[in-house]
Coordinates of C-alpha atoms and ligand atoms in Angstrom, one line a residue:
M20 CA -0.1 -0.1 0.0
S21 CA 1.4 3.3 -1.0
L22 CA 1.5 6.5 1.2
T23 CA -0.5 8.3 -1.6
E24 CA -3.3 5.7 -1.4
T25 CA -3.7 5.6 2.3
C26 CA -3.9 9.5 3.0
A27 CA -6.9 11.8 2.8
P28 CA -7.4 13.7 -0.4
A29 CA -5.2 16.9 -0.8
Q30 CA -6.7 20.0 0.4
A31 CA -7.0 23.3 -1.4
G32 CA -4.3 25.9 -1.6
A33 CA -2.8 27.6 1.5
Q34 CA -5.0 29.6 3.6
S35 CA -4.5 33.3 4.0
P36 CA -3.2 35.0 7.3
E37 CA -5.9 36.2 9.7
G38 CA -3.5 38.6 10.8
G39 CA -3.2 40.5 14.2
A40 CA -3.4 37.7 16.5
C41 CA 0.4 36.9 16.8
D42 CA 1.8 40.1 18.0
S43 CA 2.9 39.2 21.3
G44 CA 6.5 38.4 22.4
P45 CA 9.8 39.3 21.0
P46 CA 10.3 40.2 18.3
P47 CA 7.2 41.9 17.3
A48 CA 5.6 39.8 14.4
R49 CA 5.6 42.5 11.5
G50 CA 2.9 40.8 9.5
N51 CA 2.7 37.1 8.7
S52 CA 3.6 37.4 5.0
E53 CA 6.8 39.3 5.1
V54 CA 9.8 37.4 4.0
R55 CA 13.0 39.0 5.6
T56 CA 16.7 38.2 5.1
D57 CA 18.0 40.8 7.7
W58 CA 17.1 38.6 10.9
T59 CA 19.4 39.5 13.8
R60 CA 20.8 36.8 16.2
D61 CA 19.1 38.7 19.1
E62 CA 15.7 38.4 17.3
I63 CA 16.1 34.8 16.5
A64 CA 17.4 34.0 20.2
A65 CA 14.2 35.7 21.3
L66 CA 12.0 33.6 19.3
F67 CA 13.7 30.4 20.7
D68 CA 13.1 31.8 24.1
L69 CA 9.3 32.3 23.7
P70 CA 7.1 30.2 25.8
F71 CA 6.5 27.0 24.0
T72 CA 2.8 27.7 23.1
D73 CA 3.4 31.0 22.0
L74 CA 6.2 30.0 19.6
L75 CA 4.1 27.2 18.3
F76 CA 1.2 29.2 17.7
R77 CA 3.2 32.0 15.9
A78 CA 5.0 29.4 13.7
A79 CA 1.6 27.8 12.9
T80 CA 0.1 31.1 11.8
V81 CA 3.2 32.0 9.7
H82 CA 2.9 28.3 8.2
R83 CA -1.0 28.8 7.3
A84 CA 0.0 32.1 5.6
H85 CA 2.1 30.5 2.8
H86 CA 1.5 26.7 2.9
A87 CA -1.6 24.2 3.1
P88 CA -1.0 23.0 6.7
D89 CA -2.3 19.5 6.1
E90 CA -0.1 18.8 3.0
V91 CA 3.3 17.1 3.5
Q92 CA 5.8 16.8 0.6
L93 CA 7.1 13.2 0.2
C94 CA 10.7 12.9 -1.0
T95 CA 12.7 9.6 -1.5
L96 CA 16.5 9.2 -0.9
L97 CA 19.0 6.9 -2.4
S98 CA 22.7 6.7 -2.0
I99 CA 24.1 6.5 -5.5
K100 CA 27.6 6.3 -4.1
T101 CA 28.4 5.1 -0.6
G102 CA 31.1 5.5 2.0
G103 CA 34.8 6.0 1.6
C104 CA 34.4 9.7 1.7
P105 CA 37.6 11.7 2.3
E106 CA 35.9 14.4 4.5
D107 CA 35.8 14.0 8.2
C108 CA 32.3 15.2 9.2
G109 CA 32.0 14.0 12.7
Y110 CA 28.5 12.7 12.4
C111 CA 28.7 10.7 9.1
S112 CA 29.0 7.0 8.8
Q113 CA 30.4 7.4 5.3
S114 CA 33.5 9.2 6.1
A115 CA 36.7 7.1 5.4
S116 CA 37.9 8.1 9.0
A117 CA 35.0 6.6 10.8
D118 CA 34.9 3.1 11.8
S119 CA 31.2 2.5 11.3
G120 CA 31.3 -0.6 9.1
V121 CA 29.7 1.0 6.1
E122 CA 31.3 -0.3 3.0
A123 CA 32.6 1.8 0.3
T124 CA 31.0 1.5 -3.1
K125 CA 31.3 2.8 -6.6
L126 CA 28.9 5.1 -8.3
M127 CA 25.7 3.0 -9.2
D128 CA 24.8 2.0 -12.5
V129 CA 22.8 4.4 -14.2
R130 CA 19.8 1.8 -14.9
A131 CA 19.8 0.6 -11.6
V132 CA 19.2 4.2 -10.1
L133 CA 16.4 4.8 -12.7
Q134 CA 14.8 1.5 -11.5
A135 CA 14.8 2.8 -7.8
A136 CA 13.5 6.0 -9.0
A137 CA 10.6 4.3 -10.8
Q138 CA 9.7 2.5 -7.7
A139 CA 9.7 5.7 -5.6
K140 CA 7.3 7.2 -8.0
D141 CA 5.0 4.2 -7.7
A142 CA 5.1 4.7 -3.7
G143 CA 3.9 8.2 -4.3
S144 CA 7.1 10.2 -4.1
Q145 CA 7.5 13.6 -5.8
R146 CA 11.1 14.1 -5.6
F147 CA 14.1 11.7 -6.0
C148 CA 17.0 12.9 -4.0
M149 CA 20.4 11.2 -4.7
G150 CA 23.4 11.6 -2.4
A151 CA 27.0 10.6 -3.2
A152 CA 29.7 10.3 -0.6
W153 CA 32.3 12.6 -2.2
R154 CA 34.0 15.8 -1.2
N155 CA 33.1 17.0 -4.7
P156 CA 32.2 15.2 -8.0
K157 CA 35.1 14.5 -10.5
D158 CA 34.8 15.8 -13.9
R159 CA 34.9 12.3 -15.1
D160 CA 31.7 11.4 -12.9
M161 CA 29.7 14.1 -14.7
P162 CA 28.5 12.3 -17.6
A163 CA 26.9 9.6 -15.5
I164 CA 25.3 12.0 -13.2
V165 CA 23.9 14.3 -16.0
E166 CA 22.4 10.9 -17.5
I167 CA 20.8 10.2 -14.2
V168 CA 19.2 13.4 -13.8
Q169 CA 17.8 13.4 -17.3
G170 CA 16.6 9.9 -16.7
V171 CA 14.7 10.6 -13.5
R172 CA 13.3 13.9 -15.0
A173 CA 12.0 12.2 -18.1
M174 CA 9.8 10.0 -15.4
G175 CA 8.2 13.1 -14.5
M176 CA 10.0 13.4 -11.0
E177 CA 11.8 16.2 -9.5
T178 CA 15.3 15.9 -9.0
C179 CA 17.5 16.5 -6.3
M180 CA 21.4 15.7 -5.9
T181 CA 23.6 16.1 -3.1
L182 CA 27.4 15.5 -4.4
G183 CA 29.6 17.7 -2.0
M184 CA 31.3 20.8 -3.3
L185 CA 30.5 22.1 -6.8
T186 CA 32.5 24.4 -9.2
P187 CA 30.4 26.9 -11.2
T188 CA 30.9 24.8 -14.3
Q189 CA 29.8 21.7 -12.7
A190 CA 26.7 23.6 -11.3
A191 CA 26.0 24.7 -14.9
Q192 CA 26.2 21.2 -16.2
L193 CA 23.6 20.1 -13.7
K194 CA 21.4 22.8 -14.7
D195 CA 21.5 22.0 -18.2
A196 CA 20.8 18.4 -17.4
G197 CA 17.6 19.5 -15.7
L198 CA 18.4 19.3 -12.1
D199 CA 15.6 20.9 -9.9
Y200 CA 17.5 21.0 -6.4
Y201 CA 20.9 20.8 -5.0
N202 CA 21.2 19.7 -1.4
H203 CA 24.2 21.1 0.4
N204 CA 23.8 21.7 4.3
I205 CA 25.6 24.4 6.3
D206 CA 25.1 21.9 9.1
T207 CA 25.6 24.2 12.0
A208 CA 26.6 27.6 13.1
P209 CA 29.7 29.2 11.4
E210 CA 31.4 29.2 14.8
N211 CA 30.6 25.6 15.6
Y212 CA 31.9 24.2 12.1
E213 CA 35.3 23.4 12.9
N214 CA 34.1 21.2 16.0
V215 CA 32.2 19.2 13.4
I216 CA 34.2 19.1 10.3
T217 CA 37.9 20.0 9.7
T218 CA 38.6 19.0 6.1
R219 CA 36.5 22.0 4.8
S220 CA 35.6 25.2 6.0
F221 CA 32.0 26.9 6.4
E222 CA 32.8 29.5 3.6
E223 CA 33.5 26.7 1.1
R224 CA 29.9 25.5 1.9
I225 CA 28.7 29.1 1.2
D226 CA 30.8 29.3 -2.1
T227 CA 29.0 26.0 -3.5
L228 CA 25.5 27.3 -2.4
A229 CA 26.3 30.5 -4.3
N230 CA 27.4 28.5 -7.2
V231 CA 24.2 26.6 -7.2
R232 CA 22.1 29.8 -7.0
E233 CA 24.1 31.4 -9.8
A234 CA 23.3 28.3 -12.0
G235 CA 19.7 28.5 -11.4
I236 CA 19.2 25.5 -9.5
N237 CA 16.9 25.6 -6.4
V238 CA 18.8 25.5 -3.3
C239 CA 18.2 22.8 -0.4
S240 CA 20.3 23.7 2.6
G241 CA 19.9 22.9 6.3
G242 CA 21.7 21.1 9.0
I243 CA 21.8 18.8 12.2
V244 CA 20.4 19.5 15.5
G245 CA 21.6 17.3 18.5
M246 CA 25.4 17.3 17.9
G247 CA 26.0 18.6 21.4
E248 CA 25.9 22.0 20.2
T249 CA 24.5 24.8 22.2
R250 CA 21.2 26.9 22.2
A251 CA 23.4 29.6 20.9
H252 CA 24.7 27.4 18.1
R253 CA 21.2 26.6 17.1
V254 CA 20.5 30.4 16.9
G255 CA 23.6 30.8 14.8
F256 CA 22.6 27.9 12.6
V257 CA 19.1 29.3 11.7
H258 CA 20.4 32.8 11.4
A259 CA 23.1 31.8 8.8
L260 CA 20.2 30.2 6.5
A261 CA 17.6 33.0 7.2
T262 CA 20.2 35.8 6.2
L263 CA 21.4 34.2 3.1
P264 CA 20.8 36.6 0.1
R265 CA 17.7 34.2 -0.8
H266 CA 16.4 31.7 1.3
P267 CA 16.9 28.1 0.4
E268 CA 13.8 26.7 -1.2
S269 CA 14.0 23.8 1.2
V270 CA 15.5 23.5 4.6
P271 CA 16.2 20.0 6.0
V272 CA 16.5 19.9 9.7
N273 CA 17.8 16.5 10.7
A274 CA 18.1 15.2 14.3
L275 CA 21.7 13.5 14.5
V276 CA 21.6 9.8 14.1
P277 CA 24.2 8.8 16.6
V278 CA 26.1 6.2 14.5
K279 CA 28.7 4.1 16.7
G280 CA 32.3 4.4 15.2
T281 CA 31.7 8.1 14.2
P282 CA 33.4 10.7 16.4
L283 CA 29.9 12.4 17.5
G284 CA 28.2 9.1 17.9
D285 CA 30.8 7.7 20.1
M286 CA 31.4 11.1 22.1
L287 CA 27.6 11.5 22.7
A288 CA 26.8 7.7 23.5
D289 CA 25.6 7.3 27.0
T290 CA 25.4 11.0 27.8
P291 CA 22.4 13.0 28.5
M292 CA 23.3 14.8 25.0
A293 CA 22.9 11.4 23.0
K294 CA 19.4 12.5 21.9
I295 CA 18.2 16.1 21.4
D296 CA 15.3 17.2 23.6
D297 CA 12.1 16.7 21.7
I298 CA 10.8 20.2 22.7
E299 CA 14.1 22.0 21.6
F300 CA 13.9 20.2 18.3
V301 CA 10.6 21.2 17.7
R302 CA 11.4 25.0 18.8
T303 CA 14.4 24.7 16.0
V304 CA 11.5 23.7 13.3
A305 CA 9.3 26.5 14.4
V306 CA 12.2 29.2 14.4
A307 CA 13.1 28.1 10.9
R308 CA 9.5 28.3 9.9
I309 CA 9.1 31.8 11.1
T310 CA 12.3 33.2 9.8
M311 CA 12.0 31.4 6.3
P312 CA 8.1 31.7 5.8
R313 CA 8.2 30.3 2.3
S314 CA 10.7 27.6 2.4
M315 CA 9.8 23.9 2.6
V316 CA 11.0 22.8 6.0
R317 CA 11.8 19.0 5.8
L318 CA 11.9 16.6 8.7
S319 CA 15.0 14.7 7.7
A320 CA 17.0 12.3 9.6
G321 CA 16.1 11.0 13.2
R322 CA 12.4 10.4 12.5
E323 CA 12.9 6.8 12.9
S324 CA 13.4 7.3 16.5
M325 CA 10.9 10.2 17.1
S326 CA 7.5 9.7 18.4
E327 CA 4.5 10.5 16.4
A328 CA 3.5 13.1 19.1
T329 CA 6.8 14.9 18.5
Q330 CA 6.3 14.7 14.6
A331 CA 2.9 16.0 15.1
L332 CA 4.3 19.0 16.9
C333 CA 6.9 19.6 14.2
F334 CA 4.1 19.6 11.7
M335 CA 2.3 22.2 13.8
A336 CA 5.4 24.1 14.0
G337 CA 5.6 24.3 10.2
A338 CA 7.5 21.2 9.1
N339 CA 5.9 20.2 5.6
S340 CA 8.2 17.7 4.0
I341 CA 9.6 14.3 4.7
F342 CA 11.8 11.4 3.4
T343 CA 9.8 8.3 2.8
G344 CA 11.0 4.7 2.8
D345 CA 12.9 2.3 5.0
K346 CA 16.3 3.8 4.5
L347 CA 18.0 7.4 4.2
L348 CA 21.5 7.2 2.8
T349 CA 22.9 4.4 5.2
A350 CA 20.7 4.9 8.4
A351 CA 17.2 3.4 9.1
N352 CA 14.0 5.8 8.4
A353 CA 10.6 5.4 9.6
G354 CA 9.2 3.4 6.7
D355 CA 6.3 3.8 4.5
D356 CA 3.8 1.6 6.6
K357 CA 4.4 3.7 9.7
D358 CA 4.3 7.0 7.7
A359 CA 1.0 6.0 5.9
A360 CA -0.4 5.3 9.5
M361 CA 0.8 8.5 11.1
M362 CA -0.3 10.5 8.0
A363 CA -3.8 9.0 8.2
K364 CA -4.1 9.5 12.1
L365 CA -3.0 13.2 11.7
G366 CA -5.1 13.8 8.6
L367 CA -2.2 14.7 6.4
S368 CA -2.1 14.5 2.8
P369 CA 0.8 14.2 0.1
M370 CA 1.5 17.5 -1.2
R371 CA 0.4 17.9 -4.8
G372 CA 0.8 21.5 -5.8
E373 CA 3.6 23.9 -6.4
E374 CA 6.0 24.8 -3.6
P375 CA 5.2 28.4 -2.4
M376 CA 8.9 29.9 -3.2
R377 CA 9.0 28.5 -6.7
A378 CA 5.4 29.7 -7.5
C379 CA 6.5 33.2 -6.3
E380 CA 9.9 33.0 -8.4
A381 CA 7.7 32.0 -11.4
A382 CA 5.5 35.0 -10.8
E383 CA 8.4 37.5 -10.6
Ligands
SAM7 N1 28.8 14.2 0.7 C1 27.8 15.2 0.6 C2 27.5 16.4 1.4 O1 28.3 16.3 2.7 O2 27.2 17.5 1.0 C3 26.2 14.7 0.6 C4 25.8 13.6 1.5 S1 25.7 14.0 3.2 C5 25.5 12.6 4.0 C6 24.3 14.8 3.3 C7 23.8 15.3 4.7 O3 23.2 14.3 5.4 C8 24.8 16.0 5.7 O4 25.3 17.3 5.3 C9 24.1 16.0 7.1 O5 23.4 17.2 7.4 C10 23.3 14.8 6.9 N2 23.6 13.7 7.9 C11 24.8 12.8 7.6 N3 24.9 12.0 8.5 C12 24.0 12.2 9.4 C13 23.6 11.7 10.7 N4 24.4 10.6 11.2 N5 22.6 12.3 11.5 C14 22.0 13.3 10.9 N6 22.2 14.0 9.6 C15 23.2 13.3 8.9
DTB8 C1 19.6 15.9 4.5 O1 19.8 17.0 5.0 N1 19.5 14.8 5.1 C2 19.6 13.7 4.2 C3 19.8 14.3 2.7 N2 19.9 15.7 3.4 C4 20.7 13.9 1.9 C5 20.6 12.7 4.5 C6 20.3 12.2 5.9 C7 21.4 11.1 6.1 C8 21.3 10.4 7.5 C9 22.3 9.3 7.8 C10 22.4 8.3 6.8 O2 21.5 7.9 6.3 O3 23.6 7.9 6.8
SF4_9 FE1 31.4 12.9 3.2 FE2 29.0 14.0 3.0 FE3 29.5 12.3 5.0 FE4 30.7 14.4 5.1 S1 28.5 14.3 5.2 S2 31.7 12.5 5.2 S3 30.9 15.0 2.8 S4 29.4 11.9 2.8

């Protein structure tokens, strides 16, 4: 049974804001529809500090001004090149420097990738996201990558890739192939970056995001919560995204999946920080929604160990996209049966229409 089959019918478009009702608490709400890229850290910290019910109400109000609150976008992930990565991201099972037991593979055969995409489409997924454990793609990899993008697009699905750093030329090649989205996470606050990754800089991440934007590809960028970072780091993380020259079209919020054999998985194991507090996770989602009103906010890694109640709070707080299926890249995901049951219970439907940011871009 597919997720599409089990869910309630899609609702009509986003509701318009009622206005006025959410003006309490710092910073003052300047109208639900306003999209700003001049957020200050103090304003974002003040949002995090709001009483939880006020924060949720405010996030839900912003959400309803821009999105249909009972629709969730379904995306499927596939690892097209797993493990053996030269980068040392402290959370990642695929780093060659981790002792996680993940076996390194070569880039998958184009036909096998297209077969997996066809299955995802049958299961109701609108977008096929493909990840490669690379610091950056080599130019010799590009012809196969281009063929994959063209093939998945020909099936009528949206395409997303995450391949590491891109040069302007590679970004242009992907755009020409028809790539819809590029995922490249900033992961954490700039000042926390070197505590998590030492083989590249935060600025290099921003450079690739600029190359992707410049090429005309939609941007997907977010990060991970629960890596032992402080509240101030979470403020800095949201601030870095919300003050980009243009907000990312998609903002994945991952909860750390602590993997044995990775520096962060091992460091946090058996400590009170092994799992992010559920309420703090929901707060992060809510603040992302308020500061980036038109973006899709994607509940990404970590849903497998999250209760339905916590996920429901995340949907209230403005999350409106999930990864479906049993597997993320290497880690377990909730799975289609569980998700279909949750969506039916919550009365959520798969998203059918266009994303608000893209609809606005088309109108501009
Ligand atoms: N190599 C590419 C890169 O780093 O951009 C693409 C793949 S990488 C696995 C994509 C993202 O997955 C990372 O930026 C990180 O945010 C997320 N991720 C990886 N491992 C994770 C984990 N154990 N828990 C939560 N998120 C994770
Ligand atoms: C993102 O932010 N989360 C996805 C996607 N972008 C590529 C990846 C999650 C990976 C979780 C750990 C794993 O499966 O190895
Ligand atoms: Fe490599 Fe990406 Fe994993 Fe970092 S997150 S080790 S770049 S696959």
